[in-house]
Amino acid sequence: MSSKRLSKNAREKQIQNAAKEVILKKGFFNTTMDDVIVCSGMSVGGVYHYYKNIYEIFYDLMSQGLDYGEERNFLKIGEKHNLETFVDFMLDKIFDDNEYKELFAILLEGIARDQELLGIYKKLNIKYIDILHRAFKDGDISNDILDDQFLIFFTHSLLIGYVSFEPLGGKESFKKNKNIVKKMILLYLNEFQRRKDK
């Protein structure tokens, strides 16, 4: 009996899942294509047919992470959102526990020393901002807030701290102070709006 031929998407998903497993275990810079090939159970030619290197796989993984956030639906496209919804979305980015967040922390840790990872980060930010604009197009959040670089960097700084300091009890400490984090974000947004209205 012949086995069912997997679709392109299924094969790519198989490779991505293998890469995710290896990267989370060994770290990005210690992961090789050979590691991914072995973990995937596919042939060398089969894997290279879809991906030329680890960076390509990693970008697709991280892009899926953004789609995951949309599906979880912190932000349902088509619903009307306000400032409270936006802040809740930012908090979910920081506090929601999932493998994509661990991968994103790995990306953030690598952008200062690897130009290709920096390029991936910039591409993902473009996609992320596009998701925000589509989600809030009928809301009362200004485009200036959605595009604000400080808010993005601030959120990502908290995210990497939440993940990286887990061995020291960081997650518990962050969770205990979640309301403080929310107040900090709201304080910045209100100050941002005040300066804009001057």
Short mmCIF file of C-alpha atoms in Angstrom, two decimals:
data_model
loop_
_atom_site.label_atom_id
_atom_site.label_comp_id
_atom_site.label_asym_id
_atom_site.label_seq_id
_atom_site.Cartn_x
_atom_site.Cartn_y
_atom_site.Cartn_z
CA MET A 1 0.00 0.00 0.00
CA SER A 2 1.53 3.36 -1.03
CA SER A 3 1.84 6.14 1.53
CA LYS A 4 -0.08 9.35 0.98
CA ARG A 5 2.03 12.11 -0.54
CA LEU A 6 2.19 15.10 1.79
CA SER A 7 1.37 18.57 0.51
CA LYS A 8 3.95 21.37 0.29
CA ASN A 9 2.47 23.00 3.40
CA ALA A 10 2.57 19.73 5.33
CA ARG A 11 6.22 19.15 4.39
CA GLU A 12 7.17 22.68 5.36
CA LYS A 13 5.34 22.26 8.65
CA GLN A 14 7.23 19.00 9.26
CA ILE A 15 10.54 20.80 8.74
CA GLN A 16 9.49 23.78 10.85
CA ASN A 17 8.42 21.55 13.75
CA ALA A 18 11.75 19.74 13.60
CA ALA A 19 13.64 23.05 13.59
CA LYS A 20 11.56 24.36 16.47
CA GLU A 21 12.34 21.27 18.54
CA VAL A 22 16.08 21.52 17.89
CA ILE A 23 16.33 25.29 18.34
CA LEU A 24 14.49 25.20 21.67
CA LYS A 25 16.84 22.45 22.84
CA LYS A 26 20.20 23.62 21.44
CA GLY A 27 19.70 27.33 20.73
CA PHE A 28 19.62 29.01 17.33
CA PHE A 29 23.35 29.37 16.78
CA ASN A 30 24.03 25.73 17.67
CA THR A 31 21.39 24.39 15.29
CA THR A 32 22.47 23.10 11.87
CA MET A 33 20.55 21.98 8.82
CA ASP A 34 21.86 18.46 9.52
CA ASP A 35 20.17 18.60 12.94
CA VAL A 36 16.88 19.59 11.33
CA ILE A 37 17.16 16.90 8.66
CA VAL A 38 17.74 14.17 11.25
CA CYS A 39 14.92 15.42 13.48
CA SER A 40 12.48 15.77 10.58
CA GLY A 41 13.05 12.23 9.31
CA MET A 42 13.17 13.58 5.77
CA SER A 43 15.92 13.16 3.22
CA VAL A 44 18.62 15.78 2.67
CA GLY A 45 17.21 16.64 -0.75
CA GLY A 46 13.68 16.72 0.65
CA VAL A 47 14.54 19.34 3.25
CA TYR A 48 16.70 21.47 0.93
CA HIS A 49 13.92 21.43 -1.65
CA TYR A 50 11.92 23.64 0.72
CA TYR A 51 14.57 25.51 2.70
CA LYS A 52 18.14 26.54 1.90
CA ASN A 53 19.19 27.39 5.46
CA ILE A 54 18.13 27.73 9.10
CA TYR A 55 17.31 31.42 8.69
CA GLU A 56 14.58 30.70 6.15
CA ILE A 57 13.01 28.11 8.45
CA PHE A 58 13.29 30.43 11.44
CA TYR A 59 11.57 33.28 9.61
CA ASP A 60 8.63 31.04 8.70
CA LEU A 61 8.42 29.84 12.30
CA MET A 62 8.35 33.38 13.65
CA SER A 63 5.86 34.49 11.00
CA GLN A 64 3.60 31.67 12.17
CA GLY A 65 4.04 32.98 15.69
CA LEU A 66 2.41 36.24 14.62
CA ASP A 67 -0.40 34.30 12.97
CA TYR A 68 -0.78 32.30 16.20
CA GLY A 69 -1.32 35.50 18.14
CA GLU A 70 -3.97 36.57 15.66
CA GLU A 71 -5.68 33.18 15.83
CA ARG A 72 -5.61 33.06 19.65
CA ASN A 73 -7.31 36.12 19.14
CA PHE A 74 -5.95 38.69 21.13
CA LEU A 75 -7.17 40.69 18.11
CA LYS A 76 -10.10 39.52 16.02
CA ILE A 77 -10.00 41.23 12.66
CA GLY A 78 -13.30 42.93 12.01
CA GLU A 79 -14.19 43.63 15.65
CA LYS A 80 -14.07 47.18 16.94
CA HIS A 81 -11.27 47.74 19.44
CA ASN A 82 -10.33 50.48 21.86
CA LEU A 83 -7.42 51.48 24.09
CA GLU A 84 -8.28 48.80 26.66
CA THR A 85 -8.25 46.10 23.98
CA PHE A 86 -4.92 47.37 22.70
CA VAL A 87 -3.32 47.29 26.16
CA ASP A 88 -4.70 43.78 26.77
CA PHE A 89 -3.12 42.73 23.48
CA MET A 90 0.24 44.12 24.58
CA LEU A 91 -0.06 42.28 27.90
CA ASP A 92 -0.90 39.03 26.13
CA LYS A 93 2.24 39.41 24.03
CA ILE A 94 4.26 39.60 27.24
CA PHE A 95 2.46 37.10 29.47
CA ASP A 96 0.99 34.41 27.20
CA ASP A 97 3.10 31.24 27.55
CA ASN A 98 3.81 29.49 24.25
CA GLU A 99 6.74 28.10 22.27
CA TYR A 100 6.65 30.96 19.79
CA LYS A 101 7.44 33.40 22.58
CA GLU A 102 10.52 31.35 23.52
CA LEU A 103 11.61 31.43 19.88
CA PHE A 104 10.98 35.18 19.71
CA ALA A 105 13.14 35.69 22.80
CA ILE A 106 15.90 33.75 21.02
CA LEU A 107 15.47 36.09 18.03
CA LEU A 108 15.66 39.19 20.23
CA GLU A 109 18.79 37.91 21.94
CA GLY A 110 20.45 37.36 18.55
CA ILE A 111 19.70 40.55 16.63
CA ALA A 112 22.62 42.49 18.16
CA ARG A 113 25.20 40.03 16.81
CA ASP A 114 23.68 38.66 13.62
CA GLN A 115 22.62 40.79 10.65
CA GLU A 116 20.37 38.11 9.16
CA LEU A 117 18.44 37.81 12.42
CA LEU A 118 18.17 41.61 12.49
CA GLY A 119 16.70 41.46 8.99
CA ILE A 120 14.21 38.82 10.11
CA TYR A 121 13.21 40.99 13.07
CA LYS A 122 12.60 44.00 10.80
CA LYS A 123 10.48 41.95 8.38
CA LEU A 124 8.43 40.52 11.24
CA ASN A 125 7.87 44.02 12.65
CA ILE A 126 6.42 45.13 9.31
CA LYS A 127 4.00 42.19 9.41
CA TYR A 128 3.18 42.84 13.07
CA ILE A 129 2.36 46.51 12.46
CA ASP A 130 0.20 45.52 9.48
CA ILE A 131 -1.76 43.14 11.74
CA LEU A 132 -2.31 45.97 14.22
CA HIS A 133 -3.48 48.37 11.52
CA ARG A 134 -5.97 45.85 10.14
CA ALA A 135 -7.26 44.98 13.59
CA PHE A 136 -7.68 48.58 14.72
CA LYS A 137 -8.77 50.19 11.47
CA ASP A 138 -12.26 50.82 12.86
CA GLY A 139 -11.12 51.47 16.42
CA ASP A 140 -10.17 54.62 18.26
CA ILE A 141 -6.41 53.99 18.36
CA SER A 142 -4.35 56.40 16.28
CA ASN A 143 -1.89 55.13 13.69
CA ASP A 144 0.85 57.00 15.55
CA ILE A 145 0.37 54.72 18.55
CA LEU A 146 0.27 51.57 16.42
CA ASP A 147 3.53 52.62 14.73
CA ASP A 148 5.26 53.84 17.90
CA GLN A 149 8.76 52.36 18.05
CA PHE A 150 9.29 52.93 21.77
CA LEU A 151 6.16 50.95 22.65
CA ILE A 152 7.29 48.07 20.44
CA PHE A 153 10.80 48.07 21.94
CA PHE A 154 9.43 48.40 25.48
CA THR A 155 7.06 45.46 25.01
CA HIS A 156 9.80 43.33 23.48
CA SER A 157 12.14 44.21 26.36
CA LEU A 158 9.56 42.99 28.86
CA LEU A 159 8.92 39.89 26.78
CA ILE A 160 12.58 38.89 26.68
CA GLY A 161 12.86 39.53 30.43
CA TYR A 162 9.80 37.40 31.11
CA VAL A 163 11.33 34.46 29.22
CA SER A 164 15.03 34.87 30.01
CA PHE A 165 14.70 35.27 33.77
CA GLU A 166 12.45 32.24 34.22
CA PRO A 167 15.25 30.22 35.95
CA LEU A 168 15.44 32.99 38.57
CA GLY A 169 11.70 33.12 39.15
CA GLY A 170 11.20 35.90 36.64
CA LYS A 171 7.86 34.68 35.31
CA GLU A 172 6.30 34.55 38.77
CA SER A 173 7.64 38.01 39.55
CA PHE A 174 6.29 39.38 36.27
CA LYS A 175 2.88 37.78 36.83
CA LYS A 176 2.61 39.22 40.34
CA ASN A 177 3.22 42.66 38.87
CA LYS A 178 1.07 42.32 35.76
CA ASN A 179 -1.22 45.10 36.90
CA ILE A 180 1.80 47.39 37.37
CA VAL A 181 2.94 46.61 33.83
CA LYS A 182 -0.54 47.47 32.56
CA LYS A 183 -0.45 50.80 34.41
CA MET A 184 2.98 51.55 32.93
CA ILE A 185 1.71 50.97 29.39
CA LEU A 186 -1.42 53.04 30.01
CA LEU A 187 0.68 55.82 31.55
CA TYR A 188 2.87 55.94 28.46
CA LEU A 189 -0.11 55.88 26.08
CA ASN A 190 -1.85 58.69 27.95
CA GLU A 191 1.35 60.75 27.98
CA PHE A 192 1.83 60.00 24.27
CA GLN A 193 -1.68 61.29 23.56
CA ARG A 194 -1.17 64.35 25.77
CA ARG A 195 2.00 65.34 23.90
CA LYS A 196 0.27 64.80 20.57
CA ASP A 197 -2.67 67.02 21.57
CA LYS A 198 -0.42 69.93 22.56
#
